[in-house]
PDB file of C-alpha atoms in Angstrom:
ATOM      1  CA  GLN A 453     -39.011 -48.556   6.982  1.00  0.00           C
ATOM      2  CA  SER A 454     -37.353 -51.206   4.806  1.00  0.00           C
ATOM      3  CA  VAL A 455     -38.762 -52.122   1.415  1.00  0.00           C
ATOM      4  CA  LEU A 456     -38.070 -55.809   2.052  1.00  0.00           C
ATOM      5  CA  THR A 457     -39.572 -57.292   5.205  1.00  0.00           C
ATOM      6  CA  GLN A 458     -37.764 -59.810   7.393  1.00  0.00           C
ATOM      7  CA  PRO A 459     -38.539 -61.151  10.864  1.00  0.00           C
ATOM      8  CA  ALA A 460     -36.633 -59.239  13.526  1.00  0.00           C
ATOM      9  CA  SER A 461     -35.199 -62.376  15.075  1.00  0.00           C
ATOM     10  CA  VAL A 462     -35.149 -66.149  14.835  1.00  0.00           C
ATOM     11  CA  SER A 463     -33.548 -68.658  17.153  1.00  0.00           C
ATOM     12  CA  GLY A 464     -32.727 -72.323  17.214  1.00  0.00           C
ATOM     13  CA  ALA A 465     -30.756 -74.921  19.084  1.00  0.00           C
ATOM     14  CA  PRO A 466     -27.423 -76.195  17.774  1.00  0.00           C
ATOM     15  CA  GLY A 467     -28.005 -78.618  14.909  1.00  0.00           C
ATOM     16  CA  GLN A 468     -31.489 -77.356  14.123  1.00  0.00           C
ATOM     17  CA  THR A 469     -32.650 -75.580  10.981  1.00  0.00           C
ATOM     18  CA  VAL A 470     -33.901 -72.007  10.911  1.00  0.00           C
ATOM     19  CA  THR A 471     -35.485 -70.168   8.015  1.00  0.00           C
ATOM     20  CA  ILE A 472     -35.520 -66.433   7.389  1.00  0.00           C
ATOM     21  CA  SER A 473     -38.158 -64.976   5.091  1.00  0.00           C
ATOM     22  CA  CYS A 474     -37.779 -61.874   2.912  1.00  0.00           C
ATOM     23  CA  ILE A 475     -41.049 -60.441   1.654  1.00  0.00           C
ATOM     24  CA  GLY A 476     -40.957 -57.977  -1.201  1.00  0.00           C
ATOM     25  CA  ALA A 477     -43.319 -56.679  -3.864  1.00  0.00           C
ATOM     26  CA  ASP A 478     -44.066 -56.642  -7.575  1.00  0.00           C
ATOM     27  CA  SER A 479     -41.587 -53.816  -8.064  1.00  0.00           C
ATOM     28  CA  ASN A 480     -38.592 -55.718  -6.720  1.00  0.00           C
ATOM     29  CA  ILE A 481     -38.504 -59.475  -6.087  1.00  0.00           C
ATOM     30  CA  GLY A 482     -41.729 -59.998  -8.024  1.00  0.00           C
ATOM     31  CA  ALA A 483     -40.314 -58.096 -10.984  1.00  0.00           C
ATOM     32  CA  GLY A 484     -37.686 -60.776 -11.429  1.00  0.00           C
ATOM     33  CA  TYR A 485     -34.758 -59.125  -9.694  1.00  0.00           C
ATOM     34  CA  ASP A 486     -32.479 -61.557  -7.918  1.00  0.00           C
ATOM     35  CA  VAL A 487     -32.261 -61.774  -4.147  1.00  0.00           C
ATOM     36  CA  HIS A 488     -28.926 -61.833  -2.367  1.00  0.00           C
ATOM     37  CA  TRP A 489     -28.203 -62.571   1.285  1.00  0.00           C
ATOM     38  CA  TYR A 490     -25.523 -61.192   3.604  1.00  0.00           C
ATOM     39  CA  GLN A 491     -24.226 -62.228   7.003  1.00  0.00           C
ATOM     40  CA  HIS A 492     -23.149 -59.352   9.225  1.00  0.00           C
ATOM     41  CA  LEU A 493     -21.449 -59.321  12.567  1.00  0.00           C
ATOM     42  CA  PRO A 494     -21.554 -55.798  14.076  1.00  0.00           C
ATOM     43  CA  GLY A 495     -18.263 -54.003  13.622  1.00  0.00           C
ATOM     44  CA  THR A 496     -17.166 -56.173  10.736  1.00  0.00           C
ATOM     45  CA  ALA A 497     -17.555 -56.184   6.969  1.00  0.00           C
ATOM     46  CA  PRO A 498     -20.815 -57.749   5.757  1.00  0.00           C
ATOM     47  CA  LYS A 499     -20.251 -61.030   3.917  1.00  0.00           C
ATOM     48  CA  LEU A 500     -22.071 -62.177   0.779  1.00  0.00           C
ATOM     49  CA  LEU A 501     -23.708 -65.471   1.684  1.00  0.00           C
ATOM     50  CA  ILE A 502     -26.064 -66.233  -1.208  1.00  0.00           C
ATOM     51  CA  TYR A 503     -26.228 -64.553  -4.611  1.00  0.00           C
ATOM     52  CA  GLY A 504     -28.661 -64.923  -7.470  1.00  0.00           C
ATOM     53  CA  ASN A 505     -31.303 -66.414  -5.143  1.00  0.00           C
ATOM     54  CA  ILE A 506     -29.663 -69.814  -4.712  1.00  0.00           C
ATOM     55  CA  ASN A 507     -25.913 -69.634  -5.325  1.00  0.00           C
ATOM     56  CA  ARG A 508     -23.180 -69.807  -2.685  1.00  0.00           C
ATOM     57  CA  PRO A 509     -19.840 -68.013  -3.105  1.00  0.00           C
ATOM     58  CA  SER A 510     -16.749 -70.142  -2.729  1.00  0.00           C
ATOM     59  CA  GLY A 511     -16.129 -70.950   0.922  1.00  0.00           C
ATOM     60  CA  VAL A 512     -19.724 -70.647   2.131  1.00  0.00           C
ATOM     61  CA  PRO A 513     -20.854 -73.961   3.648  1.00  0.00           C
ATOM     62  CA  ASP A 514     -23.737 -75.807   2.008  1.00  0.00           C
ATOM     63  CA  ARG A 515     -25.606 -75.498   5.314  1.00  0.00           C
ATOM     64  CA  PHE A 516     -26.739 -72.152   3.904  1.00  0.00           C
ATOM     65  CA  SER A 517     -29.327 -72.307   1.132  1.00  0.00           C
ATOM     66  CA  GLY A 518     -31.555 -69.789  -0.585  1.00  0.00           C
ATOM     67  CA  SER A 519     -34.805 -69.909  -2.481  1.00  0.00           C
ATOM     68  CA  LYS A 520     -37.150 -67.501  -4.210  1.00  0.00           C
ATOM     69  CA  SER A 521     -40.809 -67.683  -5.191  1.00  0.00           C
ATOM     70  CA  GLY A 522     -43.067 -64.924  -6.414  1.00  0.00           C
ATOM     71  CA  THR A 523     -42.528 -61.799  -4.367  1.00  0.00           C
ATOM     72  CA  SER A 524     -40.576 -63.442  -1.558  1.00  0.00           C
ATOM     73  CA  ALA A 525     -37.367 -65.304  -0.810  1.00  0.00           C
ATOM     74  CA  SER A 526     -35.969 -67.387   2.025  1.00  0.00           C
ATOM     75  CA  LEU A 527     -32.642 -68.248   3.586  1.00  0.00           C
ATOM     76  CA  ALA A 528     -32.317 -71.558   5.414  1.00  0.00           C
ATOM     77  CA  ILE A 529     -29.511 -72.384   7.812  1.00  0.00           C
ATOM     78  CA  SER A 530     -29.275 -76.071   8.648  1.00  0.00           C
ATOM     79  CA  GLY A 531     -27.060 -77.718  11.246  1.00  0.00           C
ATOM     80  CA  LEU A 532     -27.083 -74.493  13.231  1.00  0.00           C
ATOM     81  CA  GLN A 533     -23.742 -73.638  14.857  1.00  0.00           C
ATOM     82  CA  ALA A 534     -22.758 -71.104  17.507  1.00  0.00           C
ATOM     83  CA  ASP A 535     -20.778 -69.032  15.031  1.00  0.00           C
ATOM     84  CA  ASP A 536     -23.894 -68.613  12.869  1.00  0.00           C
ATOM     85  CA  GLU A 537     -25.047 -66.021  15.392  1.00  0.00           C
ATOM     86  CA  ALA A 538     -25.167 -62.816  13.352  1.00  0.00           C
ATOM     87  CA  ASP A 539     -27.510 -60.454  11.555  1.00  0.00           C
ATOM     88  CA  TYR A 540     -28.749 -61.572   8.138  1.00  0.00           C
ATOM     89  CA  TYR A 541     -29.985 -59.263   5.396  1.00  0.00           C
ATOM     90  CA  CYS A 542     -31.688 -59.912   2.086  1.00  0.00           C
ATOM     91  CA  GLN A 543     -31.110 -57.474  -0.785  1.00  0.00           C
ATOM     92  CA  SER A 544     -32.599 -56.897  -4.211  1.00  0.00           C
ATOM     93  CA  TYR A 545     -33.305 -54.045  -6.616  1.00  0.00           C
ATOM     94  CA  ASP A 546     -36.505 -52.019  -6.912  1.00  0.00           C
ATOM     95  CA  ARG A 547     -37.477 -50.732 -10.351  1.00  0.00           C
ATOM     96  CA  THR A 548     -39.948 -48.147  -9.045  1.00  0.00           C
ATOM     97  CA  LEU A 549     -37.479 -46.643  -6.581  1.00  0.00           C
ATOM     98  CA  THR A 550     -34.577 -47.323  -8.987  1.00  0.00           C
ATOM     99  CA  ALA A 551     -32.615 -48.254  -5.912  1.00  0.00           C
ATOM    100  CA  TYR A 552     -30.860 -51.168  -4.310  1.00  0.00           C
ATOM    101  CA  VAL A 553     -33.027 -52.277  -1.391  1.00  0.00           C
ATOM    102  CA  PHE A 554     -32.171 -54.225   1.744  1.00  0.00           C
ATOM    103  CA  GLY A 555     -34.343 -56.157   4.113  1.00  0.00           C
ATOM    104  CA  SER A 556     -34.911 -54.996   7.657  1.00  0.00           C
ATOM    105  CA  GLY A 557     -32.455 -57.577   8.955  1.00  0.00           C
ATOM    106  CA  THR A 558     -32.868 -60.699  11.088  1.00  0.00           C
ATOM    107  CA  GLU A 559     -30.864 -61.490  14.199  1.00  0.00           C
ATOM    108  CA  VAL A 560     -30.119 -65.193  14.478  1.00  0.00           C
ATOM    109  CA  THR A 561     -29.567 -66.577  17.973  1.00  0.00           C
ATOM    110  CA  VAL A 562     -28.229 -70.055  18.605  1.00  0.00           C
TER     111      VAL A 562
ATOM    112  CA  GLU B1416      -7.113 -61.138  -2.291  1.00  0.00           C
ATOM    113  CA  VAL B1417      -9.711 -58.385  -2.557  1.00  0.00           C
ATOM    114  CA  GLN B1418      -9.272 -55.694   0.076  1.00  0.00           C
ATOM    115  CA  LEU B1419     -11.345 -52.569   0.673  1.00  0.00           C
ATOM    116  CA  LEU B1420     -10.098 -50.099   3.272  1.00  0.00           C
ATOM    117  CA  ASP B1421     -12.560 -47.410   4.325  1.00  0.00           C
ATOM    118  CA  SER B1422     -11.409 -44.198   5.958  1.00  0.00           C
ATOM    119  CA  GLY B1423     -12.325 -40.566   6.563  1.00  0.00           C
ATOM    120  CA  GLY B1424     -15.087 -40.817   9.131  1.00  0.00           C
ATOM    121  CA  GLY B1425     -15.378 -38.519  12.115  1.00  0.00           C
ATOM    122  CA  LEU B1426     -17.544 -36.172  14.155  1.00  0.00           C
ATOM    123  CA  VAL B1427     -18.972 -33.166  12.330  1.00  0.00           C
ATOM    124  CA  PRO B1428     -21.586 -30.534  13.216  1.00  0.00           C
ATOM    125  CA  ARG B1429     -24.949 -30.327  11.476  1.00  0.00           C
ATOM    126  CA  GLY B1430     -24.464 -28.699   8.079  1.00  0.00           C
ATOM    127  CA  GLY B1431     -20.818 -29.725   7.904  1.00  0.00           C
ATOM    128  CA  SER B1432     -18.917 -31.677   5.297  1.00  0.00           C
ATOM    129  CA  LEU B1433     -16.822 -34.824   5.242  1.00  0.00           C
ATOM    130  CA  ARG B1434     -15.052 -36.858   2.586  1.00  0.00           C
ATOM    131  CA  LEU B1435     -14.883 -40.635   2.859  1.00  0.00           C
ATOM    132  CA  SER B1436     -12.351 -42.733   0.979  1.00  0.00           C
ATOM    133  CA  CYS B1437     -12.013 -46.392   0.125  1.00  0.00           C
ATOM    134  CA  ALA B1438      -8.712 -47.870  -1.034  1.00  0.00           C
ATOM    135  CA  ALA B1439      -9.202 -50.966  -3.170  1.00  0.00           C
ATOM    136  CA  SER B1440      -6.730 -53.701  -4.042  1.00  0.00           C
ATOM    137  CA  GLY B1441      -6.648 -57.269  -5.283  1.00  0.00           C
ATOM    138  CA  PHE B1442      -8.782 -56.763  -8.408  1.00  0.00           C
ATOM    139  CA  THR B1443      -8.936 -54.646 -11.562  1.00  0.00           C
ATOM    140  CA  PHE B1444     -10.659 -51.659 -10.001  1.00  0.00           C
ATOM    141  CA  SER B1445     -11.924 -50.044 -13.200  1.00  0.00           C
ATOM    142  CA  ASP B1446     -13.775 -53.221 -14.225  1.00  0.00           C
ATOM    143  CA  PHE B1447     -16.280 -53.009 -11.388  1.00  0.00           C
ATOM    144  CA  ALA B1448     -19.004 -50.680 -10.171  1.00  0.00           C
ATOM    145  CA  MET B1449     -18.561 -49.594  -6.566  1.00  0.00           C
ATOM    146  CA  ALA B1450     -21.041 -48.467  -3.940  1.00  0.00           C
ATOM    147  CA  TRP B1451     -21.474 -46.957  -0.499  1.00  0.00           C
ATOM    148  CA  VAL B1452     -23.847 -48.589   1.983  1.00  0.00           C
ATOM    149  CA  ARG B1453     -24.520 -47.271   5.480  1.00  0.00           C
ATOM    150  CA  GLN B1454     -25.853 -48.561   8.768  1.00  0.00           C
ATOM    151  CA  ALA B1455     -27.266 -46.141  11.290  1.00  0.00           C
ATOM    152  CA  PRO B1456     -26.987 -47.078  14.994  1.00  0.00           C
ATOM    153  CA  GLY B1457     -29.396 -49.896  15.762  1.00  0.00           C
ATOM    154  CA  LYS B1458     -30.706 -49.955  12.207  1.00  0.00           C
ATOM    155  CA  GLY B1459     -30.273 -52.101   9.121  1.00  0.00           C
ATOM    156  CA  LEU B1460     -28.210 -51.666   5.970  1.00  0.00           C
ATOM    157  CA  GLU B1461     -29.155 -48.855   3.576  1.00  0.00           C
ATOM    158  CA  TRP B1462     -27.762 -48.335   0.098  1.00  0.00           C
ATOM    159  CA  VAL B1463     -26.419 -44.793  -0.395  1.00  0.00           C
ATOM    160  CA  SER B1464     -24.785 -44.479  -3.807  1.00  0.00           C
ATOM    161  CA  VAL B1465     -23.276 -46.402  -6.715  1.00  0.00           C
ATOM    162  CA  ILE B1466     -20.820 -45.507  -9.477  1.00  0.00           C
ATOM    163  CA  SER B1467     -20.022 -47.401 -12.665  1.00  0.00           C
ATOM    164  CA  GLY B1468     -16.561 -48.759 -13.394  1.00  0.00           C
ATOM    165  CA  SER B1469     -15.770 -45.888 -15.741  1.00  0.00           C
ATOM    166  CA  GLY B1470     -17.156 -43.331 -13.322  1.00  0.00           C
ATOM    167  CA  LYS B1471     -19.529 -41.959 -15.944  1.00  0.00           C
ATOM    168  CA  THR B1472     -22.741 -43.178 -14.308  1.00  0.00           C
ATOM    169  CA  THR B1473     -23.782 -42.497 -10.738  1.00  0.00           C
ATOM    170  CA  ASP B1474     -26.921 -42.925  -8.674  1.00  0.00           C
ATOM    171  CA  TYR B1475     -28.032 -41.999  -5.172  1.00  0.00           C
ATOM    172  CA  THR B1476     -30.695 -42.831  -2.667  1.00  0.00           C
ATOM    173  CA  GLU B1477     -33.291 -40.065  -2.570  1.00  0.00           C
ATOM    174  CA  SER B1478     -32.356 -38.714   0.871  1.00  0.00           C
ATOM    175  CA  VAL B1479     -28.783 -37.809  -0.138  1.00  0.00           C
ATOM    176  CA  LYS B1480     -29.356 -36.485  -3.663  1.00  0.00           C
ATOM    177  CA  GLY B1481     -27.872 -33.027  -4.030  1.00  0.00           C
ATOM    178  CA  ARG B1482     -25.828 -33.396  -0.840  1.00  0.00           C
ATOM    179  CA  PHE B1483     -23.511 -36.371  -1.509  1.00  0.00           C
ATOM    180  CA  THR B1484     -21.211 -36.932  -4.488  1.00  0.00           C
ATOM    181  CA  ILE B1485     -19.621 -40.267  -5.323  1.00  0.00           C
ATOM    182  CA  SER B1486     -16.451 -40.386  -7.401  1.00  0.00           C
ATOM    183  CA  ARG B1487     -13.559 -42.673  -8.201  1.00  0.00           C
ATOM    184  CA  ASP B1488      -9.945 -42.466  -9.320  1.00  0.00           C
ATOM    185  CA  ASN B1489      -9.241 -45.578 -11.359  1.00  0.00           C
ATOM    186  CA  SER B1490      -5.548 -44.725 -11.646  1.00  0.00           C
ATOM    187  CA  LYS B1491      -5.222 -44.918  -7.862  1.00  0.00           C
ATOM    188  CA  GLY B1492      -7.856 -47.553  -7.105  1.00  0.00           C
ATOM    189  CA  THR B1493      -9.790 -45.268  -4.796  1.00  0.00           C
ATOM    190  CA  LEU B1494     -13.485 -44.590  -4.245  1.00  0.00           C
ATOM    191  CA  SER B1495     -14.719 -41.418  -2.547  1.00  0.00           C
ATOM    192  CA  LEU B1496     -17.901 -40.018  -1.085  1.00  0.00           C
ATOM    193  CA  GLN B1497     -18.077 -36.258  -0.596  1.00  0.00           C
ATOM    194  CA  MET B1498     -20.779 -35.495   1.940  1.00  0.00           C
ATOM    195  CA  SER B1499     -22.076 -31.988   2.551  1.00  0.00           C
ATOM    196  CA  SER B1500     -25.010 -30.373   4.375  1.00  0.00           C
ATOM    197  CA  LEU B1501     -24.788 -33.269   6.794  1.00  0.00           C
ATOM    198  CA  ARG B1502     -27.756 -34.011   9.039  1.00  0.00           C
ATOM    199  CA  PRO B1503     -27.974 -35.956  12.314  1.00  0.00           C
ATOM    200  CA  GLU B1504     -29.849 -38.684  10.426  1.00  0.00           C
ATOM    201  CA  ASP B1505     -26.714 -39.233   8.293  1.00  0.00           C
ATOM    202  CA  THR B1506     -24.994 -40.610  11.403  1.00  0.00           C
ATOM    203  CA  ALA B1507     -23.966 -44.153  10.499  1.00  0.00           C
ATOM    204  CA  ARG B1508     -21.135 -46.513   9.734  1.00  0.00           C
ATOM    205  CA  TYR B1509     -20.403 -46.178   6.013  1.00  0.00           C
ATOM    206  CA  PHE B1510     -19.183 -49.225   4.071  1.00  0.00           C
ATOM    207  CA  CYS B1511     -17.690 -49.239   0.609  1.00  0.00           C
ATOM    208  CA  ALA B1512     -18.654 -52.281  -1.417  1.00  0.00           C
ATOM    209  CA  LYS B1513     -17.637 -53.830  -4.723  1.00  0.00           C
ATOM    210  CA  ARG B1514     -20.519 -54.721  -6.992  1.00  0.00           C
ATOM    211  CA  CYS B1515     -20.474 -58.146  -8.567  1.00  0.00           C
ATOM    212  CA  SER B1516     -20.292 -58.144 -12.341  1.00  0.00           C
ATOM    213  CA  SER B1517     -21.412 -61.539 -13.586  1.00  0.00           C
ATOM    214  CA  SER B1518     -25.007 -62.152 -14.652  1.00  0.00           C
ATOM    215  CA  LYS B1519     -25.573 -64.592 -11.800  1.00  0.00           C
ATOM    216  CA  CYS B1520     -24.703 -62.092  -9.081  1.00  0.00           C
ATOM    217  CA  TYR B1521     -25.986 -59.020 -10.884  1.00  0.00           C
ATOM    218  CA  LYS B1522     -26.515 -56.125  -8.499  1.00  0.00           C
ATOM    219  CA  ALA B1523     -25.063 -58.011  -5.522  1.00  0.00           C
ATOM    220  CA  PHE B1524     -22.160 -56.673  -3.471  1.00  0.00           C
ATOM    221  CA  ASP B1525     -19.503 -59.347  -3.186  1.00  0.00           C
ATOM    222  CA  PHE B1526     -16.842 -57.628  -1.098  1.00  0.00           C
ATOM    223  CA  TRP B1527     -17.154 -54.984   1.586  1.00  0.00           C
ATOM    224  CA  GLY B1528     -14.877 -52.763   3.635  1.00  0.00           C
ATOM    225  CA  GLN B1529     -14.942 -52.706   7.434  1.00  0.00           C
ATOM    226  CA  GLY B1530     -16.676 -49.347   7.432  1.00  0.00           C
ATOM    227  CA  THR B1531     -15.916 -45.891   8.758  1.00  0.00           C
ATOM    228  CA  LEU B1532     -18.011 -44.127  11.362  1.00  0.00           C
ATOM    229  CA  VAL B1533     -19.663 -40.788  10.672  1.00  0.00           C
ATOM    230  CA  ALA B1534     -21.335 -38.906  13.515  1.00  0.00           C
ATOM    231  CA  VAL B1535     -23.256 -35.688  12.904  1.00  0.00           C
ATOM    232  CA  SER B1536     -23.997 -33.622  15.981  1.00  0.00           C
ATOM    233  CA  SER B1537     -27.140 -31.570  16.290  1.00  0.00           C
TER     234      SER B1537
END
C-alpha cells in the first residue's frame, strides 16, 4: 500500500484538462517536503515532469503544471494529447519512514 | 547527455543472489547521489536504496535491509546493487536513477535508466 494516494485512473478527451491528486500526510507532504511528478510509459525510463511542486524541467511543455497545499498536491494536464497517455506518479519524502515515497500511480487515458 | 544503462537482471531461485549494475555517463558521477527504484509487475514505483555521491552514506527501504547492498565506483562511473536472499516479492524491474542536487529539486530523481528485469522463482 502506497504512502501517497492517487486515483487509479483518469480520462479525458483531446484538448480537455485532467487533474491528478496526490494525498499525503503530516509526515511527508505536510511536513514541507517537496512533491515531484513523473511520467512513465511501461518498458521505458520514467521521466521527471514536475519538481519542487511547481517547476518544469527544460523541455516539458507548459501544459503540465503542479501545485501543493497542506498535505496534498496536484498535477494538471491541459490541452490533453494522445501521447499524454501514460502512468503518472507523485513522489516525496517521509520523515517518519525516513524513506522516499511514491504515489500509487494514475493511468491517464485520452 | 546524461545516460544511465542498467544491466544484470535475470531469473534466480528463491534465496539466490544477483548483482545489478548501472553505467553512468554525461555528468560528473561523484557529484550526485544515486538510487535504485523498482516496479513489481502490475504495481507502482517503489524506492529501494540510495547512496551519496562519495559512497559514504547509504539507506534502504525496510524490506531489503540486511539483504541488499548498494555501492558505487566513482572512478568507473558505475552504480551497483548486490541482492541476496532473494524472495519472490523482489520480482520487479529495477531502475537506477540520478538524484537531483539543487535545492529546488531536492530529493527528486531527474534521470532514470531503462531498467533491468529481476525474476525470483518460488
